Amino acid sequence: NKQVILNNYVSGFPKEPDMSITTNTIQLKVPEDSTGILVKNLYLSCDPYMRPRMQKLDGSYVESFKPGSPIYGYGVAKVLDSGHPRFKKGDLIWGMTGWEEYALIATPQSLLSLFKIQHTDVPLSYYTGILGMPGMTAYAGFYEVCSPKLGEYVYVSAASGAVGQLVGQFAKLLGCYVVGSAGSKDKVDLLMNKFKFDEAFNYKEEEDLNAALKRYFPEGIDIYFENVGGKMLDAVLLNMRARGRIAVCGMISQYNLDKPEGVYNLTTLISKGIRMEGFLVPDYYHLYPKYLEMIIPHIKEGKIVYVEDVAEGLESAPSALIGLFSGRNVGKQVVAVARE
Ligand code: NDP
């Protein structure tokens, strides 16, 4: 059983040698007295929130990974053996699993967090993205947190990523004007040609982010879907319209810094009556059945498209994960461990 082990707590940008691939021997059976399940991992999801877990966390809502043990995260897996009444051999699930070929999922909390996969006529890897946690993040963040209305001006950062590409497409479906930013020409092309954003730009080529936003939003921004934080947030604050909303989904530009960057323009929240609201996707998982009802037909009819970046084999997982922080991934970063 190959595993991805965290060697030690990480500071600064994570590097491949912070993790190693080791092998152990396990029984492909649930222990006699366990109510857990033994799964074969098919796809693993690389997610930005995994970076904070690589450091020692005190008082955070999540726990640190343990140095010397396999890291874990969202994945798609097949049940090989079950000591739990809710699951049986052959079931497909998505949820928290270990970064290894086979994993025993046994704690009550981790068992509770698993979703059974009902629709299998779509790519299974989608349950790491559009049909899994990032999809729910885009859905809850946009529809529940942003209170969007027809014709509003919407800006999305990290717009070609797992979450961003969906937020932009949801906003287009609703008849909003949507601009996205991303970190390369290829990604900007995707935003324009594949996801049909109204406009897109490469933020790395803009000397003055405030001027860039003024160019794309001469009348200001109603909704900002925040994925990156730092200087981008500061520039956005100067360009918000009265009664605008900012959904704070994430701030990936800050995750590898010892000291977060200063944000200086927060007083605009007062003067323009802007609502800025952070959210965590697990608080919205009760909406998952409703989300599936909406999204499955959209996928089948081609009204919503999804771009994935699939790395092959568990050995490629450390490199795929750290690639998120230099923008190497084009679309949702997935690791294919096994196809069936
Ligand atoms: P992505 O697929 O968008 O991958 C990360 C992308 O972030 C990279 O490809 C890169 O794109 C961009 N990026 C990396 N470093 C920087 C930087 N310093 N400045 C600006 N952009 C950077 O990831 P996800 O879609 O999975 O996640 C997007 C955001 O949503 C993250 O902040 C994440 O933490 C958050 N999130 C929050 C959840 C919640 O419950 N609140 C749940 C899930 C995700 P580029 O080339 O464009 O720079």
XYZ file of C-alpha atoms and ligand atoms in Angstrom:
388
model
C 0.000 0.000 0.000
C 1.732 3.170 -1.231
C 1.230 6.259 0.935
C 2.051 9.990 0.780
C 3.695 10.901 4.092
C 4.257 14.386 5.482
C 7.918 14.391 6.523
C 7.799 17.420 8.776
C 5.838 20.596 9.434
C 6.209 23.052 6.555
C 6.982 26.748 6.651
C 6.826 29.013 3.587
C 6.022 27.494 0.204
C 5.586 23.693 0.345
C 8.123 21.675 -1.647
C 8.067 18.140 -3.020
C 10.642 16.868 -0.466
C 8.258 17.917 2.333
C 6.426 14.699 1.462
C 7.638 11.214 0.624
C 6.154 8.080 -0.863
C 6.476 5.003 1.331
C 4.952 1.546 1.250
C 3.377 -0.502 4.032
C 1.592 -3.823 4.134
C -2.059 -3.893 5.107
C -4.894 -6.415 5.234
C -7.527 -5.605 2.600
C -10.205 -6.266 5.213
C -11.874 -4.258 7.955
C -10.663 -5.469 11.386
C -13.203 -7.738 13.146
C -14.304 -5.254 15.812
C -14.347 -2.145 13.564
C -17.359 -0.280 12.169
C -15.121 1.343 9.563
C -14.783 0.756 5.828
C -11.785 -0.274 3.765
C -11.605 1.603 0.469
C -9.555 1.597 -2.696
C -8.811 5.198 -3.650
C -9.514 6.096 -7.262
C -9.045 9.889 -7.395
C -7.528 12.291 -4.895
C -8.288 15.993 -4.811
C -5.533 18.607 -4.434
C -6.958 21.540 -2.471
C -5.402 24.790 -1.231
C -6.707 24.321 2.362
C -4.301 21.376 2.686
C -1.364 23.793 2.953
C -2.335 25.198 6.379
C -2.708 21.619 7.591
C 0.967 21.023 6.784
C 1.980 23.385 9.589
C 1.457 23.239 13.323
C -1.973 24.722 13.959
C -3.200 25.978 17.289
C -6.824 26.882 17.794
C -7.734 26.393 14.133
C -10.990 24.801 13.007
C -8.970 22.071 11.326
C -6.236 19.782 12.634
C -2.666 19.613 11.389
C -1.497 16.589 9.440
C 0.799 14.410 11.555
C 4.441 14.284 10.469
C 5.336 10.675 9.713
C 1.736 9.764 8.805
C -0.149 9.847 5.490
C -1.796 13.143 4.676
C -5.514 13.056 3.874
C -8.075 14.993 1.915
C -11.094 14.667 -0.332
C -11.146 11.750 -2.718
C -13.287 9.310 -4.659
C -13.047 5.682 -3.581
C -14.575 2.235 -3.924
C -15.616 0.259 -0.842
C -13.780 -3.090 -0.684
C -14.999 -4.180 2.747
C -17.400 -2.685 5.261
C -18.147 -3.052 8.940
C -20.690 -0.231 8.728
C -24.409 -0.695 8.000
C -24.541 2.368 5.689
C -21.900 1.043 3.274
C -21.435 -2.178 1.389
C -18.774 -3.707 -0.817
C -18.801 -2.095 -4.267
C -20.250 1.270 -3.151
C -18.611 4.362 -4.606
C -18.100 7.241 -2.205
C -16.553 10.704 -2.042
C -15.259 12.421 1.072
C -12.243 12.410 3.360
C -9.776 9.635 2.711
C -6.074 8.994 3.241
C -3.547 9.809 0.534
C -2.700 6.180 -0.102
C -3.770 3.389 -2.414
C -6.029 1.759 0.180
C -7.428 3.464 3.259
C -9.299 2.388 6.359
C -11.898 5.052 7.145
C -12.966 4.304 10.676
C -13.567 7.326 12.910
C -17.261 8.220 13.382
C -16.542 11.773 12.201
C -14.874 10.711 8.958
C -17.596 8.124 8.237
C -20.253 10.810 8.718
C -18.525 13.071 6.195
C -18.765 10.535 3.339
C -21.239 10.906 0.490
C -22.474 7.907 -1.500
C -22.165 8.408 -5.252
C -25.504 7.861 -7.013
C -24.833 9.193 -10.525
C -22.146 7.171 -12.290
C -22.895 8.258 -15.873
C -20.540 11.226 -15.427
C -16.739 11.067 -14.985
C -16.048 9.795 -11.457
C -13.198 12.287 -11.052
C -15.860 15.039 -11.118
C -16.639 14.095 -7.505
C -13.339 15.757 -6.552
C -14.484 18.917 -8.330
C -17.736 20.030 -9.902
C -19.747 17.279 -8.146
C -17.810 17.455 -4.889
C -16.469 19.988 -2.418
C -15.313 22.677 -4.916
C -18.638 22.500 -6.768
C -20.554 22.980 -3.531
C -18.205 25.849 -2.650
C -18.983 27.663 -5.892
C -22.714 26.976 -5.521
C -23.056 28.003 -1.870
C -20.621 30.893 -2.178
C -22.285 32.377 -5.218
C -25.994 31.711 -4.698
C -26.167 31.790 -0.880
C -23.471 34.272 0.118
C -23.388 36.728 -2.809
C -27.193 37.187 -3.207
C -26.722 37.687 -6.963
C -29.195 39.487 -9.223
C -29.670 39.542 -12.979
C -27.348 41.955 -14.761
C -24.975 42.575 -11.855
C -21.233 43.097 -12.345
C -19.307 40.103 -11.039
C -15.560 39.692 -10.590
C -13.885 36.320 -9.844
C -10.199 35.843 -8.964
C -8.327 32.534 -9.480
C -11.091 32.241 -12.038
C -9.880 29.239 -14.035
C -9.470 27.021 -10.951
C -11.649 24.334 -9.414
C -14.055 26.816 -7.812
C -13.584 29.918 -9.960
C -14.499 28.378 -13.324
C -17.876 27.366 -11.868
C -18.612 30.677 -10.170
C -18.088 32.464 -13.486
C -20.360 30.060 -15.349
C -23.067 30.261 -12.665
C -22.950 34.055 -12.905
C -23.272 33.900 -16.709
C -26.260 31.536 -16.398
C -27.929 34.148 -14.232
C -27.305 36.902 -16.785
C -24.539 38.755 -14.957
C -21.569 40.536 -16.540
C -18.549 38.464 -15.513
C -14.843 39.217 -15.515
C -12.207 36.763 -14.300
C -8.511 37.015 -13.609
C -5.922 34.253 -13.795
C -2.158 33.889 -13.931
C -1.324 32.909 -17.537
C -2.327 33.533 -21.135
C -3.617 29.965 -21.509
C -5.862 30.389 -18.500
C -7.175 33.713 -19.800
C -7.964 31.997 -23.122
C -9.883 29.294 -21.233
C -11.907 31.911 -19.369
C -12.891 33.635 -22.593
C -13.320 30.727 -24.977
C -14.321 27.747 -22.871
C -16.140 29.259 -19.887
C -17.501 32.254 -21.853
C -16.649 34.968 -19.353
C -17.351 38.445 -20.764
C -13.774 39.567 -20.125
C -10.637 38.105 -18.572
C -7.129 39.314 -17.776
C -3.761 38.051 -16.575
C -3.234 39.731 -13.192
C 0.514 39.048 -13.387
C 0.775 41.412 -16.346
C -0.979 44.301 -14.610
C 1.290 46.822 -12.880
C -1.675 48.572 -11.304
C -4.551 46.270 -10.286
C -6.772 49.213 -9.403
C -6.386 50.627 -12.934
C -7.019 47.180 -14.460
C -10.273 46.780 -12.510
C -11.379 50.302 -13.496
C -10.813 49.330 -17.120
C -13.039 46.227 -16.859
C -15.581 47.697 -14.464
C -15.996 51.394 -15.335
C -19.210 51.374 -13.278
C -17.788 49.304 -10.417
C -18.204 45.762 -9.084
C -21.417 44.459 -7.449
C -20.057 41.041 -6.478
C -16.498 39.959 -5.818
C -15.867 36.229 -5.365
C -12.635 36.313 -3.379
C -10.179 33.471 -3.868
C -6.791 35.135 -3.506
C -6.695 38.000 -0.937
C -3.825 40.443 -0.397
C -3.215 43.169 -2.995
C -6.087 41.959 -5.153
C -8.590 42.423 -2.343
C -7.237 45.908 -1.659
C -7.690 46.916 -5.302
C -11.183 45.403 -5.424
C -12.264 47.344 -2.327
C -11.557 50.583 -4.217
C -13.794 49.448 -7.068
C -16.867 48.114 -5.273
C -20.260 49.675 -5.900
C -22.580 50.781 -3.112
C -24.319 47.754 -1.487
C -21.828 45.369 -3.113
C -21.087 41.912 -1.704
C -17.761 40.166 -1.249
C -17.864 36.413 -0.640
C -14.603 35.509 1.064
C -14.021 31.992 -0.142
C -10.250 31.866 0.218
C -7.031 33.869 0.172
C -4.493 31.604 -1.472
C -1.895 34.379 -1.855
C -1.608 34.455 1.950
C -1.342 30.753 2.828
C 2.451 30.511 2.488
C 3.332 33.806 4.179
C 4.535 33.946 7.786
C 2.814 37.287 8.187
C -0.339 38.080 6.157
C -0.128 41.092 3.840
C -1.799 44.286 5.013
C -5.198 45.190 3.527
C -5.636 48.951 3.727
C -8.927 49.865 2.059
C -11.425 48.263 4.423
C -13.055 51.598 5.304
C -14.819 51.445 1.923
C -16.997 48.729 3.514
C -18.478 51.467 5.708
C -18.795 54.267 3.208
C -20.383 52.091 0.519
C -22.393 49.751 2.736
C -20.623 46.673 1.402
C -21.187 43.230 2.926
C -18.084 41.055 3.164
C -18.789 37.530 4.361
C -16.538 34.537 4.839
C -17.942 31.029 4.593
C -16.944 27.385 4.951
C -18.443 24.913 2.542
C -19.243 22.108 5.064
C -21.831 24.456 6.591
C -23.754 24.185 3.312
C -23.531 20.439 2.620
C -27.229 20.043 3.477
C -27.838 21.734 0.077
C -25.933 19.014 -1.803
C -29.030 17.119 -3.067
C -30.463 20.407 -4.365
C -27.152 21.235 -6.021
C -26.999 17.822 -7.754
C -30.524 18.342 -9.081
C -29.403 21.570 -10.695
C -25.911 20.655 -11.866
C -26.293 17.127 -13.323
C -28.669 18.231 -16.123
C -26.446 21.260 -16.821
C -23.437 18.968 -17.257
C -25.346 16.557 -19.486
C -26.706 19.365 -21.664
C -23.260 20.973 -21.896
C -24.513 24.198 -20.301
C -21.758 23.985 -17.706
C -18.322 22.665 -18.664
C -15.539 21.593 -16.352
C -11.781 21.537 -16.935
C -9.590 19.179 -14.925
C -5.839 18.748 -14.707
C -5.250 15.062 -13.993
C -1.886 13.869 -12.655
C -1.281 10.142 -13.069
C -0.368 7.902 -10.130
C 0.064 8.420 -6.397
C 3.769 9.228 -6.972
C 2.735 12.419 -8.769
C 0.584 13.610 -5.836
C 3.176 15.733 -3.938
C 4.129 17.619 -7.089
C 0.482 18.091 -8.081
C -0.393 19.452 -4.635
C 2.412 22.011 -4.437
C 1.676 23.088 -8.031
C -1.484 24.832 -6.751
C 0.672 27.494 -5.105
C 2.561 28.446 -8.261
C -0.523 28.167 -10.463
C 0.810 25.148 -12.376
C -2.656 23.540 -12.428
C -4.925 24.427 -15.319
C -8.400 23.748 -13.945
C -9.216 21.368 -11.098
C -6.106 19.474 -9.944
C -6.848 15.776 -9.527
C -4.579 12.779 -8.918
C -5.706 9.552 -10.580
C -4.596 6.712 -8.303
C -6.591 3.951 -10.001
C -9.353 3.968 -12.620
C -11.505 1.262 -11.080
P -7.540 26.490 -7.797
O -7.946 25.339 -8.620
O -7.994 27.853 -8.196
O -5.967 26.455 -7.639
C -5.269 27.457 -6.997
C -4.976 28.628 -7.951
O -4.712 29.782 -7.170
C -3.710 28.448 -8.766
O -3.923 27.693 -9.929
C -3.316 29.887 -9.075
O -3.970 30.299 -10.274
C -3.925 30.675 -7.907
N -2.849 31.216 -7.058
C -1.866 30.531 -6.453
N -1.070 31.374 -5.755
C -1.561 32.631 -5.969
C -1.169 33.930 -5.537
N -0.106 34.116 -4.743
N -1.902 34.987 -5.957
C -2.980 34.821 -6.748
N -3.402 33.617 -7.190
C -2.701 32.532 -6.795
O -8.014 26.258 -6.278
P -9.507 26.073 -5.751
O -10.461 26.518 -6.792
O -9.618 24.724 -5.188
O -9.563 27.119 -4.537
C -9.766 28.500 -4.781
C -9.892 29.223 -3.447
O -11.051 28.762 -2.773
C -8.730 29.011 -2.491
O -8.433 30.222 -1.858
C -9.275 28.008 -1.507
O -8.635 28.076 -0.261
C -10.720 28.436 -1.434
N -11.670 27.422 -0.965
C -12.475 27.740 0.095
C -13.441 26.883 0.534
C -14.332 27.306 1.647
O -15.044 26.472 2.212
N -14.365 28.566 2.005
C -13.574 25.547 -0.047
C -12.727 25.323 -1.205
C -11.802 26.233 -1.625
P -3.398 31.502 -11.179
O -2.503 30.868 -12.198
O -4.625 32.093 -11.734
O -2.623 32.400 -10.251
